[in-house]
Amino acid sequence: LPFSLKILGANSATPAYGRHHTAQLLNIGNHHFLIDCGEGTQERLKTYKAKTLKINQIFISHLHGDHYLGLMGLIYTMHLLKRKDDLHIFGQRGLKEIIITQLKYSESRIHYRIHFHELNPEISETLFEDEILLIKSIPLTHRIACSGFLFQEKEKPVRINKAKLPQDISLQNIIRLKNGLDILDDDGNLIYKNTELTLPPRRSRSYAFCSDTKYDASIIPYIKNIDLLYHEATFLADKEEWANLTFHSTTTQAGLIAKSAEVGKLAIGHYSARYKDLSPFLNETQQIFKNTVLAIEGETIDVED
Ligand SMILES: [Zn+2]
Ligand SMILES: [Zn+2]
């Protein structure tokens, strides 16, 4: 199953040097999650040939414009594309009012249902759950209410070892094996131990989105040992004081969070428009945490199982 993150934008306050506002498309199995929706996100979805109508959940971290101003346009385009499926939008208090107000004064009627889910920025709560996946919020420390998002695959079933499977085994017994049970005869005597006919489950993968936030070690328990962390690094290390004042992070601080949380890989982004060359971002962060990549618009980061 795929588990891949498409970067649609990774710049902060103003677009610069061809870099756009924050938006990411996360594909896990059949799910296509949109994370943040900066201005022009729908154009980037088109540019990168994303299946816009397959997005059923949108997660908006906070109400600074660089994270949500593309939402109204996307909602309306989905309507024009004759979307039928319900759309779930997770966002801070006020987002529903903003969207409803725009629809009201344009006298627009959207021909699909939108469900707004208000985040509680103070706590980590479960936002979505199905058989394969769990999505939780992460409380972040920013100038206004802001939440990160954690996407975790659930523990996977054992895999049938086809090479070892007896030919006459019944479907019922295959289901028992998949459920981790042994195979017994009618009297309850052991015929095969589960481990004789199965392989261990594939790894459960995880991704966390943490933007915007000032350096705050209290997020570490939420992201401990995850495979991929996106953490903002708005400024280079020499701007630490300014980063603290504006409730953003530096390269070094993002690296320290990744290192303490012992994540598999770190992707940094939310670059300030003051920087043209991004290579110092990578160099500085890698000095703290080696397995770091830059979030670059149009690039995909895959999480292997
Ligand atoms: Zn921002
Ligand atoms: Zn912000």
PDB file of C-alpha atoms and ligand atoms in Angstrom:
ATOM      1  CA  LEU A   1       0.000   0.000   0.000  1.00  0.00           C
ATOM      2  CA  PRO A   2       1.257   3.498  -0.740  1.00  0.00           C
ATOM      3  CA  PHE A   3       2.252   5.845   2.059  1.00  0.00           C
ATOM      4  CA  SER A   4       3.513   8.942   0.349  1.00  0.00           C
ATOM      5  CA  LEU A   5       3.622  12.645   0.973  1.00  0.00           C
ATOM      6  CA  LYS A   6       3.394  15.101  -1.910  1.00  0.00           C
ATOM      7  CA  ILE A   7       4.614  18.604  -1.152  1.00  0.00           C
ATOM      8  CA  LEU A   8       2.315  21.178  -2.784  1.00  0.00           C
ATOM      9  CA  GLY A   9       3.844  24.197  -1.081  1.00  0.00           C
ATOM     10  CA  ALA A  10       6.377  24.839   1.664  1.00  0.00           C
ATOM     11  CA  ASN A  11       6.868  28.584   1.942  1.00  0.00           C
ATOM     12  CA  SER A  12       5.743  30.821   4.796  1.00  0.00           C
ATOM     13  CA  ALA A  13       4.067  34.238   4.867  1.00  0.00           C
ATOM     14  CA  THR A  14       4.477  35.340   1.235  1.00  0.00           C
ATOM     15  CA  PRO A  15       5.141  33.287  -1.891  1.00  0.00           C
ATOM     16  CA  ALA A  16       8.711  33.794  -3.101  1.00  0.00           C
ATOM     17  CA  TYR A  17      11.124  32.417  -5.693  1.00  0.00           C
ATOM     18  CA  GLY A  18       8.444  30.168  -7.177  1.00  0.00           C
ATOM     19  CA  ARG A  19       7.686  28.703  -3.759  1.00  0.00           C
ATOM     20  CA  HIS A  20       4.089  28.707  -2.556  1.00  0.00           C
ATOM     21  CA  HIS A  21       2.176  28.523   0.685  1.00  0.00           C
ATOM     22  CA  THR A  22       1.826  25.399   2.781  1.00  0.00           C
ATOM     23  CA  ALA A  23      -0.134  22.455   1.420  1.00  0.00           C
ATOM     24  CA  GLN A  24       0.561  18.732   1.358  1.00  0.00           C
ATOM     25  CA  LEU A  25      -1.221  15.724  -0.056  1.00  0.00           C
ATOM     26  CA  LEU A  26      -0.802  12.538   1.947  1.00  0.00           C
ATOM     27  CA  ASN A  27      -1.748   9.278   0.262  1.00  0.00           C
ATOM     28  CA  ILE A  28      -2.165   6.274   2.557  1.00  0.00           C
ATOM     29  CA  GLY A  29      -3.805   3.271   0.894  1.00  0.00           C
ATOM     30  CA  ASN A  30      -7.026   4.563  -0.653  1.00  0.00           C
ATOM     31  CA  HIS A  31      -7.003   7.748   1.422  1.00  0.00           C
ATOM     32  CA  HIS A  32      -5.984  11.123   0.005  1.00  0.00           C
ATOM     33  CA  PHE A  33      -5.629  13.634   2.834  1.00  0.00           C
ATOM     34  CA  LEU A  34      -5.031  17.311   2.201  1.00  0.00           C
ATOM     35  CA  ILE A  35      -2.991  18.982   4.942  1.00  0.00           C
ATOM     36  CA  ASP A  36      -3.277  22.774   4.941  1.00  0.00           C
ATOM     37  CA  CYS A  37      -4.515  24.623   1.897  1.00  0.00           C
ATOM     38  CA  GLY A  38      -2.573  27.804   1.221  1.00  0.00           C
ATOM     39  CA  GLU A  39      -3.521  30.139  -1.584  1.00  0.00           C
ATOM     40  CA  GLY A  40      -3.537  28.464  -5.004  1.00  0.00           C
ATOM     41  CA  THR A  41      -3.441  24.913  -3.659  1.00  0.00           C
ATOM     42  CA  GLN A  42      -6.010  23.811  -6.261  1.00  0.00           C
ATOM     43  CA  GLU A  43      -3.647  24.909  -9.030  1.00  0.00           C
ATOM     44  CA  ARG A  44      -0.820  22.860  -7.543  1.00  0.00           C
ATOM     45  CA  LEU A  45      -3.172  19.856  -7.252  1.00  0.00           C
ATOM     46  CA  LYS A  46      -3.825  20.225 -10.959  1.00  0.00           C
ATOM     47  CA  THR A  47      -0.174  20.768 -11.873  1.00  0.00           C
ATOM     48  CA  TYR A  48       0.795  17.568 -10.080  1.00  0.00           C
ATOM     49  CA  LYS A  49      -2.200  15.657 -11.496  1.00  0.00           C
ATOM     50  CA  ALA A  50      -3.629  14.875  -8.077  1.00  0.00           C
ATOM     51  CA  LYS A  51      -7.071  13.307  -7.903  1.00  0.00           C
ATOM     52  CA  THR A  52      -8.767  16.303  -6.311  1.00  0.00           C
ATOM     53  CA  LEU A  53     -12.169  14.655  -5.953  1.00  0.00           C
ATOM     54  CA  LYS A  54     -10.643  11.770  -4.020  1.00  0.00           C
ATOM     55  CA  ILE A  55      -9.794  14.117  -1.166  1.00  0.00           C
ATOM     56  CA  ASN A  56     -12.423  13.423   1.507  1.00  0.00           C
ATOM     57  CA  GLN A  57     -10.645  14.928   4.525  1.00  0.00           C
ATOM     58  CA  ILE A  58      -8.907  18.279   4.774  1.00  0.00           C
ATOM     59  CA  PHE A  59      -6.835  19.169   7.848  1.00  0.00           C
ATOM     60  CA  ILE A  60      -6.163  22.873   8.456  1.00  0.00           C
ATOM     61  CA  SER A  61      -3.569  23.527  11.162  1.00  0.00           C
ATOM     62  CA  HIS A  62      -4.472  27.152  11.930  1.00  0.00           C
ATOM     63  CA  LEU A  63      -6.037  30.302  10.573  1.00  0.00           C
ATOM     64  CA  HIS A  64      -3.000  32.213   9.363  1.00  0.00           C
ATOM     65  CA  GLY A  65      -3.657  32.938   5.697  1.00  0.00           C
ATOM     66  CA  ASP A  66      -0.671  31.000   4.368  1.00  0.00           C
ATOM     67  CA  HIS A  67      -2.340  27.804   5.624  1.00  0.00           C
ATOM     68  CA  TYR A  68      -5.941  28.105   4.514  1.00  0.00           C
ATOM     69  CA  LEU A  69      -6.622  30.886   1.981  1.00  0.00           C
ATOM     70  CA  GLY A  70      -6.888  28.346  -0.836  1.00  0.00           C
ATOM     71  CA  LEU A  71      -9.725  26.488   0.854  1.00  0.00           C
ATOM     72  CA  MET A  72     -12.682  28.483  -0.471  1.00  0.00           C
ATOM     73  CA  GLY A  73     -11.481  28.157  -4.071  1.00  0.00           C
ATOM     74  CA  LEU A  74     -10.947  24.433  -3.689  1.00  0.00           C
ATOM     75  CA  ILE A  75     -14.390  23.927  -2.117  1.00  0.00           C
ATOM     76  CA  TYR A  76     -16.023  25.755  -5.006  1.00  0.00           C
ATOM     77  CA  THR A  77     -14.012  23.934  -7.661  1.00  0.00           C
ATOM     78  CA  MET A  78     -15.042  20.618  -6.120  1.00  0.00           C
ATOM     79  CA  HIS A  79     -18.638  21.777  -6.540  1.00  0.00           C
ATOM     80  CA  LEU A  80     -18.065  22.702 -10.200  1.00  0.00           C
ATOM     81  CA  LEU A  81     -16.424  19.308 -10.742  1.00  0.00           C
ATOM     82  CA  LYS A  82     -19.756  17.831  -9.575  1.00  0.00           C
ATOM     83  CA  ARG A  83     -18.470  16.338  -6.390  1.00  0.00           C
ATOM     84  CA  LYS A  84     -21.080  14.158  -4.669  1.00  0.00           C
ATOM     85  CA  ASP A  85     -19.213  12.723  -1.683  1.00  0.00           C
ATOM     86  CA  ASP A  86     -19.233  14.379   1.728  1.00  0.00           C
ATOM     87  CA  LEU A  87     -16.178  16.457   2.590  1.00  0.00           C
ATOM     88  CA  HIS A  88     -14.770  16.583   6.117  1.00  0.00           C
ATOM     89  CA  ILE A  89     -12.822  19.655   7.152  1.00  0.00           C
ATOM     90  CA  PHE A  90     -10.869  19.730  10.407  1.00  0.00           C
ATOM     91  CA  GLY A  91      -9.894  23.201  11.571  1.00  0.00           C
ATOM     92  CA  GLN A  92      -9.738  25.672  14.419  1.00  0.00           C
ATOM     93  CA  ARG A  93     -12.728  27.546  15.785  1.00  0.00           C
ATOM     94  CA  GLY A  94     -13.807  30.177  13.264  1.00  0.00           C
ATOM     95  CA  LEU A  95     -13.031  28.276  10.070  1.00  0.00           C
ATOM     96  CA  LYS A  96     -16.616  27.121   9.646  1.00  0.00           C
ATOM     97  CA  GLU A  97     -17.875  30.675  10.091  1.00  0.00           C
ATOM     98  CA  ILE A  98     -15.362  32.003   7.530  1.00  0.00           C
ATOM     99  CA  ILE A  99     -16.438  29.483   4.895  1.00  0.00           C
ATOM    100  CA  ILE A 100     -20.182  29.724   5.596  1.00  0.00           C
ATOM    101  CA  THR A 101     -19.991  33.533   5.389  1.00  0.00           C
ATOM    102  CA  GLN A 102     -18.324  33.437   1.985  1.00  0.00           C
ATOM    103  CA  LEU A 103     -20.881  30.974   0.668  1.00  0.00           C
ATOM    104  CA  LYS A 104     -23.716  33.065   2.095  1.00  0.00           C
ATOM    105  CA  TYR A 105     -22.746  36.352   0.456  1.00  0.00           C
ATOM    106  CA  SER A 106     -21.946  34.783  -2.888  1.00  0.00           C
ATOM    107  CA  GLU A 107     -25.346  33.062  -2.685  1.00  0.00           C
ATOM    108  CA  SER A 108     -23.624  29.815  -3.551  1.00  0.00           C
ATOM    109  CA  ARG A 109     -25.185  26.450  -2.999  1.00  0.00           C
ATOM    110  CA  ILE A 110     -22.687  23.639  -2.776  1.00  0.00           C
ATOM    111  CA  HIS A 111     -24.067  20.353  -4.080  1.00  0.00           C
ATOM    112  CA  TYR A 112     -22.262  18.141  -1.614  1.00  0.00           C
ATOM    113  CA  ARG A 113     -22.156  18.082   2.162  1.00  0.00           C
ATOM    114  CA  ILE A 114     -19.366  19.678   4.143  1.00  0.00           C
ATOM    115  CA  HIS A 115     -18.843  18.541   7.724  1.00  0.00           C
ATOM    116  CA  PHE A 116     -16.782  20.880   9.869  1.00  0.00           C
ATOM    117  CA  HIS A 117     -14.883  19.375  12.792  1.00  0.00           C
ATOM    118  CA  GLU A 118     -13.584  21.898  15.297  1.00  0.00           C
ATOM    119  CA  LEU A 119     -10.143  21.131  16.700  1.00  0.00           C
ATOM    120  CA  ASN A 120      -9.226  21.570  20.339  1.00  0.00           C
ATOM    121  CA  PRO A 121      -5.721  23.080  20.075  1.00  0.00           C
ATOM    122  CA  GLU A 122      -4.943  22.363  23.739  1.00  0.00           C
ATOM    123  CA  ILE A 123      -4.979  18.578  23.552  1.00  0.00           C
ATOM    124  CA  SER A 124      -4.215  15.590  21.360  1.00  0.00           C
ATOM    125  CA  GLU A 125      -7.465  14.001  20.226  1.00  0.00           C
ATOM    126  CA  THR A 126      -8.471  11.298  17.768  1.00  0.00           C
ATOM    127  CA  LEU A 127      -9.813  12.923  14.599  1.00  0.00           C
ATOM    128  CA  PHE A 128     -10.358   9.923  12.354  1.00  0.00           C
ATOM    129  CA  GLU A 129     -10.150   6.181  12.628  1.00  0.00           C
ATOM    130  CA  ASP A 130     -10.825   3.212  10.370  1.00  0.00           C
ATOM    131  CA  GLU A 131      -9.560  -0.389  10.107  1.00  0.00           C
ATOM    132  CA  ILE A 132      -6.119   0.604   8.893  1.00  0.00           C
ATOM    133  CA  LEU A 133      -5.479   4.083  10.205  1.00  0.00           C
ATOM    134  CA  LEU A 134      -5.610   6.448  13.154  1.00  0.00           C
ATOM    135  CA  ILE A 135      -5.301  10.238  12.885  1.00  0.00           C
ATOM    136  CA  LYS A 136      -4.685  12.407  15.942  1.00  0.00           C
ATOM    137  CA  SER A 137      -4.072  16.069  16.542  1.00  0.00           C
ATOM    138  CA  ILE A 138      -0.922  17.411  18.214  1.00  0.00           C
ATOM    139  CA  PRO A 139      -1.064  20.618  20.281  1.00  0.00           C
ATOM    140  CA  LEU A 140       1.452  23.132  18.847  1.00  0.00           C
ATOM    141  CA  THR A 141       2.738  26.409  20.270  1.00  0.00           C
ATOM    142  CA  HIS A 142       2.072  29.279  17.894  1.00  0.00           C
ATOM    143  CA  ARG A 143       0.764  32.870  18.066  1.00  0.00           C
ATOM    144  CA  ILE A 144      -2.784  31.655  17.516  1.00  0.00           C
ATOM    145  CA  ALA A 145      -4.498  28.308  18.101  1.00  0.00           C
ATOM    146  CA  CYS A 146      -2.609  25.715  16.065  1.00  0.00           C
ATOM    147  CA  SER A 147      -2.637  21.928  15.778  1.00  0.00           C
ATOM    148  CA  GLY A 148      -0.324  19.422  14.163  1.00  0.00           C
ATOM    149  CA  PHE A 149      -1.509  16.082  12.816  1.00  0.00           C
ATOM    150  CA  LEU A 150      -0.291  12.548  13.362  1.00  0.00           C
ATOM    151  CA  PHE A 151      -1.156   9.811  10.851  1.00  0.00           C
ATOM    152  CA  GLN A 152      -0.503   6.289  12.079  1.00  0.00           C
ATOM    153  CA  GLU A 153      -1.146   2.955  10.447  1.00  0.00           C
ATOM    154  CA  LYS A 154      -2.654   0.489  12.878  1.00  0.00           C
ATOM    155  CA  GLU A 155      -0.935  -2.768  13.690  1.00  0.00           C
ATOM    156  CA  LYS A 156      -1.166  -4.956  10.607  1.00  0.00           C
ATOM    157  CA  PRO A 157      -2.266  -8.611  10.456  1.00  0.00           C
ATOM    158  CA  VAL A 158       0.261 -11.424  10.060  1.00  0.00           C
ATOM    159  CA  ARG A 159       0.925 -12.426   6.452  1.00  0.00           C
ATOM    160  CA  ILE A 160       0.094 -15.901   5.144  1.00  0.00           C
ATOM    161  CA  ASN A 161       3.258 -17.768   4.203  1.00  0.00           C
ATOM    162  CA  LYS A 162       2.057 -19.229   0.897  1.00  0.00           C
ATOM    163  CA  ALA A 163       5.097 -21.476   0.549  1.00  0.00           C
ATOM    164  CA  LYS A 164       4.187 -23.278   3.783  1.00  0.00           C
ATOM    165  CA  LEU A 165       0.410 -23.373   3.339  1.00  0.00           C
ATOM    166  CA  PRO A 166      -1.070 -26.914   3.011  1.00  0.00           C
ATOM    167  CA  GLN A 167      -3.084 -27.270  -0.226  1.00  0.00           C
ATOM    168  CA  ASP A 168      -6.223 -28.597   1.461  1.00  0.00           C
ATOM    169  CA  ILE A 169      -6.524 -25.781   3.971  1.00  0.00           C
ATOM    170  CA  SER A 170     -10.035 -24.319   4.247  1.00  0.00           C
ATOM    171  CA  LEU A 171     -10.916 -20.672   3.763  1.00  0.00           C
ATOM    172  CA  GLN A 172     -12.137 -20.603   7.333  1.00  0.00           C
ATOM    173  CA  ASN A 173      -8.713 -21.686   8.571  1.00  0.00           C
ATOM    174  CA  ILE A 174      -6.979 -19.071   6.408  1.00  0.00           C
ATOM    175  CA  ILE A 175      -9.121 -16.455   8.139  1.00  0.00           C
ATOM    176  CA  ARG A 176      -8.102 -17.939  11.503  1.00  0.00           C
ATOM    177  CA  LEU A 177      -4.457 -17.607  10.507  1.00  0.00           C
ATOM    178  CA  LYS A 178      -4.917 -13.992   9.435  1.00  0.00           C
ATOM    179  CA  ASN A 179      -6.479 -13.300  12.810  1.00  0.00           C
ATOM    180  CA  GLY A 180      -3.384 -14.699  14.507  1.00  0.00           C
ATOM    181  CA  LEU A 181      -5.055 -17.936  15.670  1.00  0.00           C
ATOM    182  CA  ASP A 182      -3.709 -21.503  15.579  1.00  0.00           C
ATOM    183  CA  ILE A 183      -5.404 -24.228  13.546  1.00  0.00           C
ATOM    184  CA  LEU A 184      -7.184 -26.888  15.581  1.00  0.00           C
ATOM    185  CA  ASP A 185      -9.062 -30.073  14.715  1.00  0.00           C
ATOM    186  CA  ASP A 186     -12.720 -30.658  15.664  1.00  0.00           C
ATOM    187  CA  ASP A 187     -11.683 -31.835  19.125  1.00  0.00           C
ATOM    188  CA  GLY A 188      -9.628 -28.709  19.744  1.00  0.00           C
ATOM    189  CA  ASN A 189      -6.234 -30.379  19.265  1.00  0.00           C
ATOM    190  CA  LEU A 190      -3.455 -28.319  17.717  1.00  0.00           C
ATOM    191  CA  ILE A 191      -2.742 -29.048  14.038  1.00  0.00           C
ATOM    192  CA  TYR A 192      -0.633 -26.027  13.086  1.00  0.00           C
ATOM    193  CA  LYS A 193       0.710 -23.240  15.220  1.00  0.00           C
ATOM    194  CA  ASN A 194      -0.009 -19.859  13.668  1.00  0.00           C
ATOM    195  CA  THR A 195       3.685 -19.028  13.378  1.00  0.00           C
ATOM    196  CA  GLU A 196       4.323 -22.175  11.292  1.00  0.00           C
ATOM    197  CA  LEU A 197       2.173 -20.861   8.434  1.00  0.00           C
ATOM    198  CA  THR A 198       2.550 -17.093   8.696  1.00  0.00           C
ATOM    199  CA  LEU A 199       5.124 -14.356   8.394  1.00  0.00           C
ATOM    200  CA  PRO A 200       5.327 -11.388  10.780  1.00  0.00           C
ATOM    201  CA  PRO A 201       3.137  -8.383   9.887  1.00  0.00           C
ATOM    202  CA  ARG A 202       4.500  -5.532   7.804  1.00  0.00           C
ATOM    203  CA  ARG A 203       5.614  -2.460   9.716  1.00  0.00           C
ATOM    204  CA  SER A 204       3.021   0.131  10.694  1.00  0.00           C
ATOM    205  CA  ARG A 205       4.086   3.479   9.266  1.00  0.00           C
ATOM    206  CA  SER A 206       3.568   6.967  10.654  1.00  0.00           C
ATOM    207  CA  TYR A 207       3.826  10.620   9.674  1.00  0.00           C
ATOM    208  CA  ALA A 208       3.464  13.827  11.680  1.00  0.00           C
ATOM    209  CA  PHE A 209       2.912  17.359  10.401  1.00  0.00           C
ATOM    210  CA  CYS A 210       4.117  20.053  12.812  1.00  0.00           C
ATOM    211  CA  SER A 211       3.678  23.567  11.450  1.00  0.00           C
ATOM    212  CA  ASP A 212       3.537  26.331  12.588  1.00  0.00           C
ATOM    213  CA  THR A 213       5.250  26.086  15.939  1.00  0.00           C
ATOM    214  CA  LYS A 214       7.925  27.529  18.108  1.00  0.00           C
ATOM    215  CA  TYR A 215      10.480  25.116  19.525  1.00  0.00           C
ATOM    216  CA  ASP A 216       8.574  23.083  22.084  1.00  0.00           C
ATOM    217  CA  ALA A 217       9.925  19.804  23.415  1.00  0.00           C
ATOM    218  CA  SER A 218       6.500  18.899  24.816  1.00  0.00           C
ATOM    219  CA  ILE A 219       5.509  17.550  21.373  1.00  0.00           C
ATOM    220  CA  ILE A 220       8.183  14.848  21.533  1.00  0.00           C
ATOM    221  CA  PRO A 221       6.033  12.164  23.239  1.00  0.00           C
ATOM    222  CA  TYR A 222       3.463  12.465  20.421  1.00  0.00           C
ATOM    223  CA  ILE A 223       6.020  11.944  17.671  1.00  0.00           C
ATOM    224  CA  LYS A 224       8.417   9.504  19.348  1.00  0.00           C
ATOM    225  CA  ASN A 225       9.910   7.007  16.855  1.00  0.00           C
ATOM    226  CA  ILE A 226       7.644   7.957  13.963  1.00  0.00           C
ATOM    227  CA  ASP A 227       8.899   7.292  10.436  1.00  0.00           C
ATOM    228  CA  LEU A 228       8.568  10.764   8.972  1.00  0.00           C
ATOM    229  CA  LEU A 229       8.309  14.144  10.667  1.00  0.00           C
ATOM    230  CA  TYR A 230       7.571  17.408   8.894  1.00  0.00           C
ATOM    231  CA  HIS A 231       8.687  20.203  11.204  1.00  0.00           C
ATOM    232  CA  GLU A 232       8.761  23.820  10.274  1.00  0.00           C
ATOM    233  CA  ALA A 233      12.126  25.596  10.001  1.00  0.00           C
ATOM    234  CA  THR A 234      11.128  29.105   9.045  1.00  0.00           C
ATOM    235  CA  PHE A 235      14.555  30.618   9.777  1.00  0.00           C
ATOM    236  CA  LEU A 236      18.229  29.737   9.771  1.00  0.00           C
ATOM    237  CA  ALA A 237      19.919  29.189  13.133  1.00  0.00           C
ATOM    238  CA  ASP A 238      21.213  32.754  13.548  1.00  0.00           C
ATOM    239  CA  LYS A 239      17.618  34.039  13.738  1.00  0.00           C
ATOM    240  CA  GLU A 240      16.720  32.047  16.843  1.00  0.00           C
ATOM    241  CA  GLU A 241      15.681  35.064  18.871  1.00  0.00           C
ATOM    242  CA  TRP A 242      13.396  36.265  16.084  1.00  0.00           C
ATOM    243  CA  ALA A 243      12.023  32.752  15.657  1.00  0.00           C
ATOM    244  CA  ASN A 244      11.092  32.631  19.352  1.00  0.00           C
ATOM    245  CA  LEU A 245       9.456  36.045  19.205  1.00  0.00           C
ATOM    246  CA  THR A 246       7.339  35.107  16.183  1.00  0.00           C
ATOM    247  CA  PHE A 247       6.539  31.595  17.464  1.00  0.00           C
ATOM    248  CA  HIS A 248       8.449  29.863  14.688  1.00  0.00           C
ATOM    249  CA  SER A 249      11.433  27.484  14.661  1.00  0.00           C
ATOM    250  CA  THR A 250      14.936  27.445  13.234  1.00  0.00           C
ATOM    251  CA  THR A 251      16.806  24.705  11.398  1.00  0.00           C
ATOM    252  CA  THR A 252      18.696  23.729  14.546  1.00  0.00           C
ATOM    253  CA  GLN A 253      15.529  23.580  16.609  1.00  0.00           C
ATOM    254  CA  ALA A 254      13.758  21.373  14.046  1.00  0.00           C
ATOM    255  CA  GLY A 255      16.819  19.093  14.048  1.00  0.00           C
ATOM    256  CA  LEU A 256      16.801  18.898  17.853  1.00  0.00           C
ATOM    257  CA  ILE A 257      13.131  17.900  17.925  1.00  0.00           C
ATOM    258  CA  ALA A 258      13.755  15.156  15.329  1.00  0.00           C
ATOM    259  CA  LYS A 259      16.809  13.926  17.215  1.00  0.00           C
ATOM    260  CA  SER A 260      15.097  13.819  20.621  1.00  0.00           C
ATOM    261  CA  ALA A 261      12.031  12.116  19.145  1.00  0.00           C
ATOM    262  CA  GLU A 262      14.293   9.612  17.314  1.00  0.00           C
ATOM    263  CA  VAL A 263      12.240   9.849  14.145  1.00  0.00           C
ATOM    264  CA  GLY A 264      13.222   7.995  10.983  1.00  0.00           C
ATOM    265  CA  LYS A 265      13.356  11.001   8.683  1.00  0.00           C
ATOM    266  CA  LEU A 266      12.861  14.739   9.015  1.00  0.00           C
ATOM    267  CA  ALA A 267      11.472  16.998   6.299  1.00  0.00           C
ATOM    268  CA  ILE A 268      11.742  20.728   6.931  1.00  0.00           C
ATOM    269  CA  GLY A 269       9.801  23.552   5.328  1.00  0.00           C
ATOM    270  CA  HIS A 270       7.799  26.755   5.856  1.00  0.00           C
ATOM    271  CA  TYR A 271      10.804  28.741   4.650  1.00  0.00           C
ATOM    272  CA  SER A 272      10.788  32.471   5.174  1.00  0.00           C
ATOM    273  CA  ALA A 273      10.490  34.500   1.992  1.00  0.00           C
ATOM    274  CA  ARG A 274      13.726  36.288   2.966  1.00  0.00           C
ATOM    275  CA  TYR A 275      15.805  33.299   1.791  1.00  0.00           C
ATOM    276  CA  LYS A 276      16.423  32.482  -1.842  1.00  0.00           C
ATOM    277  CA  ASP A 277      18.958  29.684  -1.429  1.00  0.00           C
ATOM    278  CA  LEU A 278      17.653  26.783   0.676  1.00  0.00           C
ATOM    279  CA  SER A 279      20.891  24.792   0.870  1.00  0.00           C
ATOM    280  CA  PRO A 280      21.924  26.364   4.221  1.00  0.00           C
ATOM    281  CA  PHE A 281      18.645  25.045   5.668  1.00  0.00           C
ATOM    282  CA  LEU A 282      19.656  21.518   4.779  1.00  0.00           C
ATOM    283  CA  ASN A 283      23.266  21.909   5.934  1.00  0.00           C
ATOM    284  CA  GLU A 284      22.377  23.403   9.293  1.00  0.00           C
ATOM    285  CA  THR A 285      19.650  20.866  10.077  1.00  0.00           C
ATOM    286  CA  GLN A 286      21.797  17.910   9.007  1.00  0.00           C
ATOM    287  CA  GLN A 287      24.466  18.964  11.486  1.00  0.00           C
ATOM    288  CA  ILE A 288      21.950  18.081  14.204  1.00  0.00           C
ATOM    289  CA  PHE A 289      19.921  15.368  12.481  1.00  0.00           C
ATOM    290  CA  LYS A 290      21.520  13.612   9.530  1.00  0.00           C
ATOM    291  CA  ASN A 291      18.471  12.096   7.846  1.00  0.00           C
ATOM    292  CA  THR A 292      16.905  15.421   6.899  1.00  0.00           C
ATOM    293  CA  VAL A 293      15.426  16.453   3.551  1.00  0.00           C
ATOM    294  CA  LEU A 294      14.068  19.766   2.328  1.00  0.00           C
ATOM    295  CA  ALA A 295      10.356  19.891   1.558  1.00  0.00           C
ATOM    296  CA  ILE A 296      10.376  20.969  -2.081  1.00  0.00           C
ATOM    297  CA  GLU A 297       7.209  21.712  -4.001  1.00  0.00           C
ATOM    298  CA  GLY A 298       6.310  18.919  -6.422  1.00  0.00           C
ATOM    299  CA  GLU A 299       8.495  16.337  -4.699  1.00  0.00           C
ATOM    300  CA  THR A 300       7.177  13.188  -3.073  1.00  0.00           C
ATOM    301  CA  ILE A 301       8.506  11.605   0.083  1.00  0.00           C
ATOM    302  CA  ASP A 302       7.668   7.912   0.367  1.00  0.00           C
ATOM    303  CA  VAL A 303       7.581   5.961   3.602  1.00  0.00           C
ATOM    304  CA  GLU A 304       8.630   2.359   2.925  1.00  0.00           C
ATOM    305  CA  ASP A 305       7.198  -0.577   4.820  1.00  0.00           C
TER     306      ASP A 305
HETATM  307 ZN    ZN B   1       2.623  29.833   8.355  1.00  0.00          ZN
HETATM  308 ZN    ZN B   2       1.227  30.712  11.394  1.00  0.00          ZN
END
